[in-house]
């Protein structure tokens, strides 16, 4: 498994079965599975399309994601149980009904890749919960995940993308982008593979208020190639 599933994750979209528009020889069929049969813990699973070895590689990574999310679920449940013993929770019970859920969406538009947004959301008290959005791009030839460093191979390319996003958003009052340093694109950035470029994913509060969610900013290939 290339990606390390470390950060808790939201998407309200439930996709039961999805077929991508790619070459007929590798067209994947994606179904929804549930971690440990928990209906709130959705994750995708490839059943048809690519070769068996490609499917096995992709599904092994997605299964690892499901195990990661189940552990998060157990931790949130244990935390809720302990917190409900506190005087605060006894006086404010509505703020102590903690939740953890996951979802996904088939995304991207490149025929050589299977691209997912994998998301989670947890509420453990306070004004609102918090989610995290992963962009996961698998090669349909090898089944391996393609990191952003395979697209933006140099710091120069990363800086070109940062400058493009800065210029695109700097005059938009919906974003917290006042200086170039407000936009950070690195080897750890989440992204989606598109036909003629990429979408860089920013998490809550990175470049916009919570109400904006987790923006996906499109960057044409011509910017960094």
PDB file of C-alpha atoms in Angstrom:
ATOM      1  CA  UNK A   1       0.000   0.000   0.000  1.00  0.00           C
ATOM      2  CA  UNK A   2       1.604   3.253  -1.164  1.00  0.00           C
ATOM      3  CA  UNK A   3      -0.604   5.764   0.610  1.00  0.00           C
ATOM      4  CA  UNK A   4      -0.568   5.939   4.383  1.00  0.00           C
ATOM      5  CA  UNK A   5      -4.088   6.288   5.733  1.00  0.00           C
ATOM      6  CA  UNK A   6      -3.456   8.499   8.738  1.00  0.00           C
ATOM      7  CA  UNK A   7      -5.893  11.386   8.748  1.00  0.00           C
ATOM      8  CA  UNK A   8      -9.571  11.219   9.665  1.00  0.00           C
ATOM      9  CA  UNK A   9     -11.989  12.084   6.554  1.00  0.00           C
ATOM     10  CA  UNK A  10     -16.776  13.763   4.054  1.00  0.00           C
ATOM     11  CA  UNK A  11     -18.810  13.355   1.119  1.00  0.00           C
ATOM     12  CA  UNK A  12     -22.563  12.943   1.186  1.00  0.00           C
ATOM     13  CA  UNK A  13     -22.584  11.021  -2.087  1.00  0.00           C
ATOM     14  CA  UNK A  14     -23.487   7.329  -1.997  1.00  0.00           C
ATOM     15  CA  UNK A  15     -22.528   5.455  -5.141  1.00  0.00           C
ATOM     16  CA  UNK A  16     -23.842   1.924  -5.255  1.00  0.00           C
ATOM     17  CA  UNK A  17     -22.563   0.956  -8.696  1.00  0.00           C
ATOM     18  CA  UNK A  18     -20.599   3.071 -11.143  1.00  0.00           C
ATOM     19  CA  UNK A  19     -19.091   2.328 -14.531  1.00  0.00           C
ATOM     20  CA  UNK A  20     -16.353   4.618 -15.847  1.00  0.00           C
ATOM     21  CA  UNK A  21     -16.102   5.746 -19.452  1.00  0.00           C
ATOM     22  CA  UNK A  22     -12.706   4.307 -20.343  1.00  0.00           C
ATOM     23  CA  UNK A  23     -11.348   1.910 -22.913  1.00  0.00           C
ATOM     24  CA  UNK A  24     -13.635  -1.108 -23.208  1.00  0.00           C
ATOM     25  CA  UNK A  25     -10.807  -3.505 -22.376  1.00  0.00           C
ATOM     26  CA  UNK A  26     -10.230  -1.949 -18.972  1.00  0.00           C
ATOM     27  CA  UNK A  27     -13.582  -0.390 -18.103  1.00  0.00           C
ATOM     28  CA  UNK A  28     -13.949  -0.814 -14.310  1.00  0.00           C
ATOM     29  CA  UNK A  29     -17.169  -1.547 -12.484  1.00  0.00           C
ATOM     30  CA  UNK A  30     -17.154  -0.137  -8.955  1.00  0.00           C
ATOM     31  CA  UNK A  31     -19.483  -1.211  -6.164  1.00  0.00           C
ATOM     32  CA  UNK A  32     -19.907  -0.028  -2.593  1.00  0.00           C
ATOM     33  CA  UNK A  33     -18.669  -2.145   0.282  1.00  0.00           C
ATOM     34  CA  UNK A  34     -18.881  -1.446   4.005  1.00  0.00           C
ATOM     35  CA  UNK A  35     -16.092  -1.797   6.549  1.00  0.00           C
ATOM     36  CA  UNK A  36     -17.113  -4.573   8.969  1.00  0.00           C
ATOM     37  CA  UNK A  37     -20.675  -4.248   7.586  1.00  0.00           C
ATOM     38  CA  UNK A  38     -21.040  -0.776   9.126  1.00  0.00           C
ATOM     39  CA  UNK A  39     -23.350   1.096   6.744  1.00  0.00           C
ATOM     40  CA  UNK A  40     -21.760   4.412   7.689  1.00  0.00           C
ATOM     41  CA  UNK A  41     -18.326   3.186   6.572  1.00  0.00           C
ATOM     42  CA  UNK A  42     -18.539   3.038   2.783  1.00  0.00           C
ATOM     43  CA  UNK A  43     -15.633   2.307   0.473  1.00  0.00           C
ATOM     44  CA  UNK A  44     -15.307   1.389  -3.222  1.00  0.00           C
ATOM     45  CA  UNK A  45     -14.399  -1.998  -4.617  1.00  0.00           C
ATOM     46  CA  UNK A  46     -13.602  -2.936  -8.235  1.00  0.00           C
ATOM     47  CA  UNK A  47     -15.396  -6.044  -9.501  1.00  0.00           C
ATOM     48  CA  UNK A  48     -14.921  -6.013 -13.276  1.00  0.00           C
ATOM     49  CA  UNK A  49     -12.906  -4.399 -16.037  1.00  0.00           C
ATOM     50  CA  UNK A  50      -9.137  -4.370 -15.567  1.00  0.00           C
ATOM     51  CA  UNK A  51      -7.082  -7.550 -15.348  1.00  0.00           C
ATOM     52  CA  UNK A  52      -7.257  -9.639 -12.182  1.00  0.00           C
ATOM     53  CA  UNK A  53      -3.822  -8.475 -11.040  1.00  0.00           C
ATOM     54  CA  UNK A  54      -4.787  -4.811 -11.509  1.00  0.00           C
ATOM     55  CA  UNK A  55      -8.056  -5.285  -9.634  1.00  0.00           C
ATOM     56  CA  UNK A  56      -6.290  -7.130  -6.831  1.00  0.00           C
ATOM     57  CA  UNK A  57      -3.748  -4.333  -6.444  1.00  0.00           C
ATOM     58  CA  UNK A  58      -6.406  -1.602  -6.344  1.00  0.00           C
ATOM     59  CA  UNK A  59      -8.703  -3.559  -4.037  1.00  0.00           C
ATOM     60  CA  UNK A  60      -5.882  -4.367  -1.615  1.00  0.00           C
ATOM     61  CA  UNK A  61      -5.271  -0.650  -1.157  1.00  0.00           C
ATOM     62  CA  UNK A  62      -8.983   0.126  -0.809  1.00  0.00           C
ATOM     63  CA  UNK A  63      -9.375  -2.680   1.723  1.00  0.00           C
ATOM     64  CA  UNK A  64      -6.509  -1.178   3.729  1.00  0.00           C
ATOM     65  CA  UNK A  65      -8.419   2.113   3.688  1.00  0.00           C
ATOM     66  CA  UNK A  66     -11.513   0.327   5.037  1.00  0.00           C
ATOM     67  CA  UNK A  67      -9.481  -1.159   7.903  1.00  0.00           C
ATOM     68  CA  UNK A  68      -8.076   2.265   8.717  1.00  0.00           C
ATOM     69  CA  UNK A  69     -11.558   3.784   8.822  1.00  0.00           C
ATOM     70  CA  UNK A  70     -12.899   1.006  11.014  1.00  0.00           C
ATOM     71  CA  UNK A  71     -10.158   1.682  13.537  1.00  0.00           C
ATOM     72  CA  UNK A  72     -11.101   5.372  13.504  1.00  0.00           C
ATOM     73  CA  UNK A  73     -14.728   4.384  14.065  1.00  0.00           C
ATOM     74  CA  UNK A  74     -13.789   2.277  17.094  1.00  0.00           C
ATOM     75  CA  UNK A  75     -11.684   5.086  18.539  1.00  0.00           C
ATOM     76  CA  UNK A  76     -14.503   7.615  18.181  1.00  0.00           C
ATOM     77  CA  UNK A  77     -16.950   5.165  19.804  1.00  0.00           C
ATOM     78  CA  UNK A  78     -14.586   4.618  22.741  1.00  0.00           C
ATOM     79  CA  UNK A  79     -14.008   8.351  23.113  1.00  0.00           C
ATOM     80  CA  UNK A  80     -17.768   9.016  23.125  1.00  0.00           C
ATOM     81  CA  UNK A  81     -18.336   6.365  25.788  1.00  0.00           C
ATOM     82  CA  UNK A  82     -15.697   7.910  28.034  1.00  0.00           C
ATOM     83  CA  UNK A  83     -16.782  11.530  27.448  1.00  0.00           C
ATOM     84  CA  UNK A  84     -20.414  10.775  28.269  1.00  0.00           C
ATOM     85  CA  UNK A  85     -19.317  10.147  31.842  1.00  0.00           C
ATOM     86  CA  UNK A  86     -18.263  13.794  32.166  1.00  0.00           C
ATOM     87  CA  UNK A  87     -20.392  16.504  33.741  1.00  0.00           C
ATOM     88  CA  UNK A  88     -20.233  18.498  30.499  1.00  0.00           C
ATOM     89  CA  UNK A  89     -21.855  15.717  28.498  1.00  0.00           C
ATOM     90  CA  UNK A  90     -24.453  15.111  31.173  1.00  0.00           C
ATOM     91  CA  UNK A  91     -25.401  18.785  30.959  1.00  0.00           C
ATOM     92  CA  UNK A  92     -25.057  19.001  27.156  1.00  0.00           C
ATOM     93  CA  UNK A  93     -26.032  15.568  25.823  1.00  0.00           C
ATOM     94  CA  UNK A  94     -26.678  16.770  22.253  1.00  0.00           C
ATOM     95  CA  UNK A  95     -23.036  17.793  21.927  1.00  0.00           C
ATOM     96  CA  UNK A  96     -21.797  14.367  22.958  1.00  0.00           C
ATOM     97  CA  UNK A  97     -23.400  12.231  20.271  1.00  0.00           C
ATOM     98  CA  UNK A  98     -20.201  11.600  18.341  1.00  0.00           C
ATOM     99  CA  UNK A  99     -20.125  10.236  14.808  1.00  0.00           C
ATOM    100  CA  UNK A 100     -17.636   8.906  12.295  1.00  0.00           C
ATOM    101  CA  UNK A 101     -18.504   8.099   8.692  1.00  0.00           C
ATOM    102  CA  UNK A 102     -16.884   7.603   5.316  1.00  0.00           C
ATOM    103  CA  UNK A 103     -17.946   7.886   1.707  1.00  0.00           C
ATOM    104  CA  UNK A 104     -16.460   8.074  -1.764  1.00  0.00           C
ATOM    105  CA  UNK A 105     -16.991   9.367  -5.261  1.00  0.00           C
ATOM    106  CA  UNK A 106     -15.597   8.174  -8.574  1.00  0.00           C
ATOM    107  CA  UNK A 107     -13.915  11.236 -10.037  1.00  0.00           C
ATOM    108  CA  UNK A 108     -11.337  12.331 -12.592  1.00  0.00           C
ATOM    109  CA  UNK A 109     -11.618  12.179 -16.377  1.00  0.00           C
ATOM    110  CA  UNK A 110      -8.459  10.451 -17.605  1.00  0.00           C
ATOM    111  CA  UNK A 111      -9.081   7.197 -19.449  1.00  0.00           C
ATOM    112  CA  UNK A 112      -5.856   5.597 -18.192  1.00  0.00           C
ATOM    113  CA  UNK A 113      -6.662   6.021 -14.507  1.00  0.00           C
ATOM    114  CA  UNK A 114      -9.307   5.076 -11.992  1.00  0.00           C
ATOM    115  CA  UNK A 115      -9.685   8.068  -9.691  1.00  0.00           C
ATOM    116  CA  UNK A 116     -11.556   8.241  -6.395  1.00  0.00           C
ATOM    117  CA  UNK A 117     -12.286  10.856  -3.802  1.00  0.00           C
ATOM    118  CA  UNK A 118     -12.208   8.986  -0.496  1.00  0.00           C
ATOM    119  CA  UNK A 119     -13.605  11.026   2.360  1.00  0.00           C
ATOM    120  CA  UNK A 120     -14.374  10.804   6.011  1.00  0.00           C
ATOM    121  CA  UNK A 121     -16.085  12.959   8.585  1.00  0.00           C
ATOM    122  CA  UNK A 122     -16.037  12.896  12.347  1.00  0.00           C
ATOM    123  CA  UNK A 123     -17.839  14.868  15.005  1.00  0.00           C
ATOM    124  CA  UNK A 124     -16.443  14.728  18.531  1.00  0.00           C
ATOM    125  CA  UNK A 125     -18.029  17.840  20.027  1.00  0.00           C
ATOM    126  CA  UNK A 126     -17.913  21.544  19.300  1.00  0.00           C
ATOM    127  CA  UNK A 127     -19.659  23.677  16.705  1.00  0.00           C
ATOM    128  CA  UNK A 128     -19.165  21.217  13.859  1.00  0.00           C
ATOM    129  CA  UNK A 129     -17.252  18.155  12.779  1.00  0.00           C
ATOM    130  CA  UNK A 130     -14.285  17.955  10.469  1.00  0.00           C
ATOM    131  CA  UNK A 131     -13.559  15.901   7.395  1.00  0.00           C
ATOM    132  CA  UNK A 132     -10.627  14.990   5.196  1.00  0.00           C
ATOM    133  CA  UNK A 133     -10.642  14.383   1.453  1.00  0.00           C
ATOM    134  CA  UNK A 134      -8.188  12.048  -0.283  1.00  0.00           C
ATOM    135  CA  UNK A 135      -7.572  12.025  -4.010  1.00  0.00           C
ATOM    136  CA  UNK A 136      -6.544   8.524  -5.087  1.00  0.00           C
ATOM    137  CA  UNK A 137      -5.450   7.799  -8.657  1.00  0.00           C
ATOM    138  CA  UNK A 138      -4.782   4.233  -9.813  1.00  0.00           C
ATOM    139  CA  UNK A 139      -3.158   3.227 -13.072  1.00  0.00           C
ATOM    140  CA  UNK A 140      -5.431   0.899 -15.043  1.00  0.00           C
ATOM    141  CA  UNK A 141      -2.339  -0.771 -16.503  1.00  0.00           C
ATOM    142  CA  UNK A 142      -0.531  -1.602 -13.274  1.00  0.00           C
ATOM    143  CA  UNK A 143      -3.075  -1.088 -10.488  1.00  0.00           C
ATOM    144  CA  UNK A 144      -0.579   1.095  -8.647  1.00  0.00           C
ATOM    145  CA  UNK A 145      -1.417   4.445  -7.126  1.00  0.00           C
ATOM    146  CA  UNK A 146       0.088   7.428  -8.952  1.00  0.00           C
ATOM    147  CA  UNK A 147       1.405  10.009  -6.450  1.00  0.00           C
ATOM    148  CA  UNK A 148       1.361  13.702  -7.262  1.00  0.00           C
ATOM    149  CA  UNK A 149       5.163  13.564  -7.534  1.00  0.00           C
ATOM    150  CA  UNK A 150       4.722  11.497 -10.697  1.00  0.00           C
ATOM    151  CA  UNK A 151       2.942  14.497 -12.225  1.00  0.00           C
ATOM    152  CA  UNK A 152       4.729  17.393 -10.541  1.00  0.00           C
ATOM    153  CA  UNK A 153       8.203  15.887 -10.502  1.00  0.00           C
ATOM    154  CA  UNK A 154      10.166  18.994  -9.547  1.00  0.00           C
ATOM    155  CA  UNK A 155       9.833  21.871  -7.105  1.00  0.00           C
ATOM    156  CA  UNK A 156       9.731  24.196 -10.121  1.00  0.00           C
ATOM    157  CA  UNK A 157       6.588  22.477 -11.393  1.00  0.00           C
ATOM    158  CA  UNK A 158       5.019  22.674  -7.933  1.00  0.00           C
ATOM    159  CA  UNK A 159       5.771  26.391  -7.722  1.00  0.00           C
ATOM    160  CA  UNK A 160       4.224  26.958 -11.158  1.00  0.00           C
ATOM    161  CA  UNK A 161       1.038  25.296  -9.915  1.00  0.00           C
ATOM    162  CA  UNK A 162       1.075  27.361  -6.714  1.00  0.00           C
ATOM    163  CA  UNK A 163       1.460  30.578  -8.722  1.00  0.00           C
ATOM    164  CA  UNK A 164      -1.360  29.595 -11.089  1.00  0.00           C
ATOM    165  CA  UNK A 165      -3.750  28.869  -8.204  1.00  0.00           C
ATOM    166  CA  UNK A 166      -2.709  32.069  -6.427  1.00  0.00           C
ATOM    167  CA  UNK A 167      -3.408  34.185  -9.513  1.00  0.00           C
ATOM    168  CA  UNK A 168      -6.732  32.419 -10.003  1.00  0.00           C
ATOM    169  CA  UNK A 169      -7.968  32.976  -6.448  1.00  0.00           C
ATOM    170  CA  UNK A 170      -6.233  36.117  -5.158  1.00  0.00           C
ATOM    171  CA  UNK A 171      -9.101  38.457  -6.076  1.00  0.00           C
ATOM    172  CA  UNK A 172     -11.839  36.061  -4.977  1.00  0.00           C
ATOM    173  CA  UNK A 173     -13.196  37.061  -1.579  1.00  0.00           C
ATOM    174  CA  UNK A 174     -14.455  33.534  -0.974  1.00  0.00           C
ATOM    175  CA  UNK A 175     -10.866  32.368  -0.407  1.00  0.00           C
ATOM    176  CA  UNK A 176      -8.085  33.152   2.084  1.00  0.00           C
ATOM    177  CA  UNK A 177      -5.524  33.776  -0.639  1.00  0.00           C
ATOM    178  CA  UNK A 178      -3.748  37.100  -0.152  1.00  0.00           C
ATOM    179  CA  UNK A 179      -0.131  36.131  -0.791  1.00  0.00           C
ATOM    180  CA  UNK A 180       1.569  33.398  -2.796  1.00  0.00           C
ATOM    181  CA  UNK A 181       2.607  31.687   0.440  1.00  0.00           C
ATOM    182  CA  UNK A 182      -1.077  31.044   1.214  1.00  0.00           C
ATOM    183  CA  UNK A 183      -1.079  28.346  -1.473  1.00  0.00           C
ATOM    184  CA  UNK A 184       0.918  25.232  -0.643  1.00  0.00           C
ATOM    185  CA  UNK A 185       1.371  22.454  -3.194  1.00  0.00           C
ATOM    186  CA  UNK A 186       3.793  19.718  -2.196  1.00  0.00           C
ATOM    187  CA  UNK A 187       4.475  15.986  -2.369  1.00  0.00           C
ATOM    188  CA  UNK A 188       1.801  15.537   0.299  1.00  0.00           C
ATOM    189  CA  UNK A 189      -0.950  17.355  -1.605  1.00  0.00           C
ATOM    190  CA  UNK A 190      -4.075  15.451  -2.567  1.00  0.00           C
ATOM    191  CA  UNK A 191      -5.033  15.613  -6.240  1.00  0.00           C
ATOM    192  CA  UNK A 192      -7.275  14.189  -8.959  1.00  0.00           C
ATOM    193  CA  UNK A 193      -6.028  13.129 -12.385  1.00  0.00           C
ATOM    194  CA  UNK A 194      -7.923  14.868 -15.190  1.00  0.00           C
ATOM    195  CA  UNK A 195      -7.795  14.437 -18.966  1.00  0.00           C
ATOM    196  CA  UNK A 196      -5.914  17.696 -19.590  1.00  0.00           C
ATOM    197  CA  UNK A 197      -4.530  18.511 -16.161  1.00  0.00           C
ATOM    198  CA  UNK A 198      -5.106  17.911 -12.466  1.00  0.00           C
ATOM    199  CA  UNK A 199      -7.336  19.147  -9.666  1.00  0.00           C
ATOM    200  CA  UNK A 200      -5.499  20.048  -6.470  1.00  0.00           C
ATOM    201  CA  UNK A 201      -7.536  19.323  -3.334  1.00  0.00           C
ATOM    202  CA  UNK A 202      -7.370  21.664  -0.358  1.00  0.00           C
ATOM    203  CA  UNK A 203      -8.694  20.619   3.047  1.00  0.00           C
ATOM    204  CA  UNK A 204     -11.046  22.621   5.270  1.00  0.00           C
ATOM    205  CA  UNK A 205      -9.600  25.984   6.344  1.00  0.00           C
ATOM    206  CA  UNK A 206      -6.509  25.702   4.107  1.00  0.00           C
ATOM    207  CA  UNK A 207      -7.549  28.353   1.599  1.00  0.00           C
ATOM    208  CA  UNK A 208     -11.209  28.989   2.427  1.00  0.00           C
ATOM    209  CA  UNK A 209     -13.686  29.066   5.339  1.00  0.00           C
ATOM    210  CA  UNK A 210     -15.287  25.893   6.642  1.00  0.00           C
ATOM    211  CA  UNK A 211     -18.534  26.658   4.808  1.00  0.00           C
ATOM    212  CA  UNK A 212     -16.716  26.383   1.473  1.00  0.00           C
ATOM    213  CA  UNK A 213     -15.783  22.792   2.178  1.00  0.00           C
ATOM    214  CA  UNK A 214     -12.707  21.273   0.560  1.00  0.00           C
ATOM    215  CA  UNK A 215     -12.045  23.080  -2.732  1.00  0.00           C
ATOM    216  CA  UNK A 216     -10.782  21.296  -5.832  1.00  0.00           C
ATOM    217  CA  UNK A 217      -8.849  23.719  -8.041  1.00  0.00           C
ATOM    218  CA  UNK A 218      -8.300  22.712 -11.659  1.00  0.00           C
ATOM    219  CA  UNK A 219      -4.846  23.305 -13.143  1.00  0.00           C
ATOM    220  CA  UNK A 220      -4.307  22.761 -16.887  1.00  0.00           C
ATOM    221  CA  UNK A 221      -1.430  20.530 -17.961  1.00  0.00           C
ATOM    222  CA  UNK A 222       0.077  23.437 -19.890  1.00  0.00           C
ATOM    223  CA  UNK A 223       0.857  25.174 -16.572  1.00  0.00           C
ATOM    224  CA  UNK A 224       3.332  22.564 -15.317  1.00  0.00           C
ATOM    225  CA  UNK A 225       4.513  20.748 -18.470  1.00  0.00           C
TER     226      UNK A 225
END
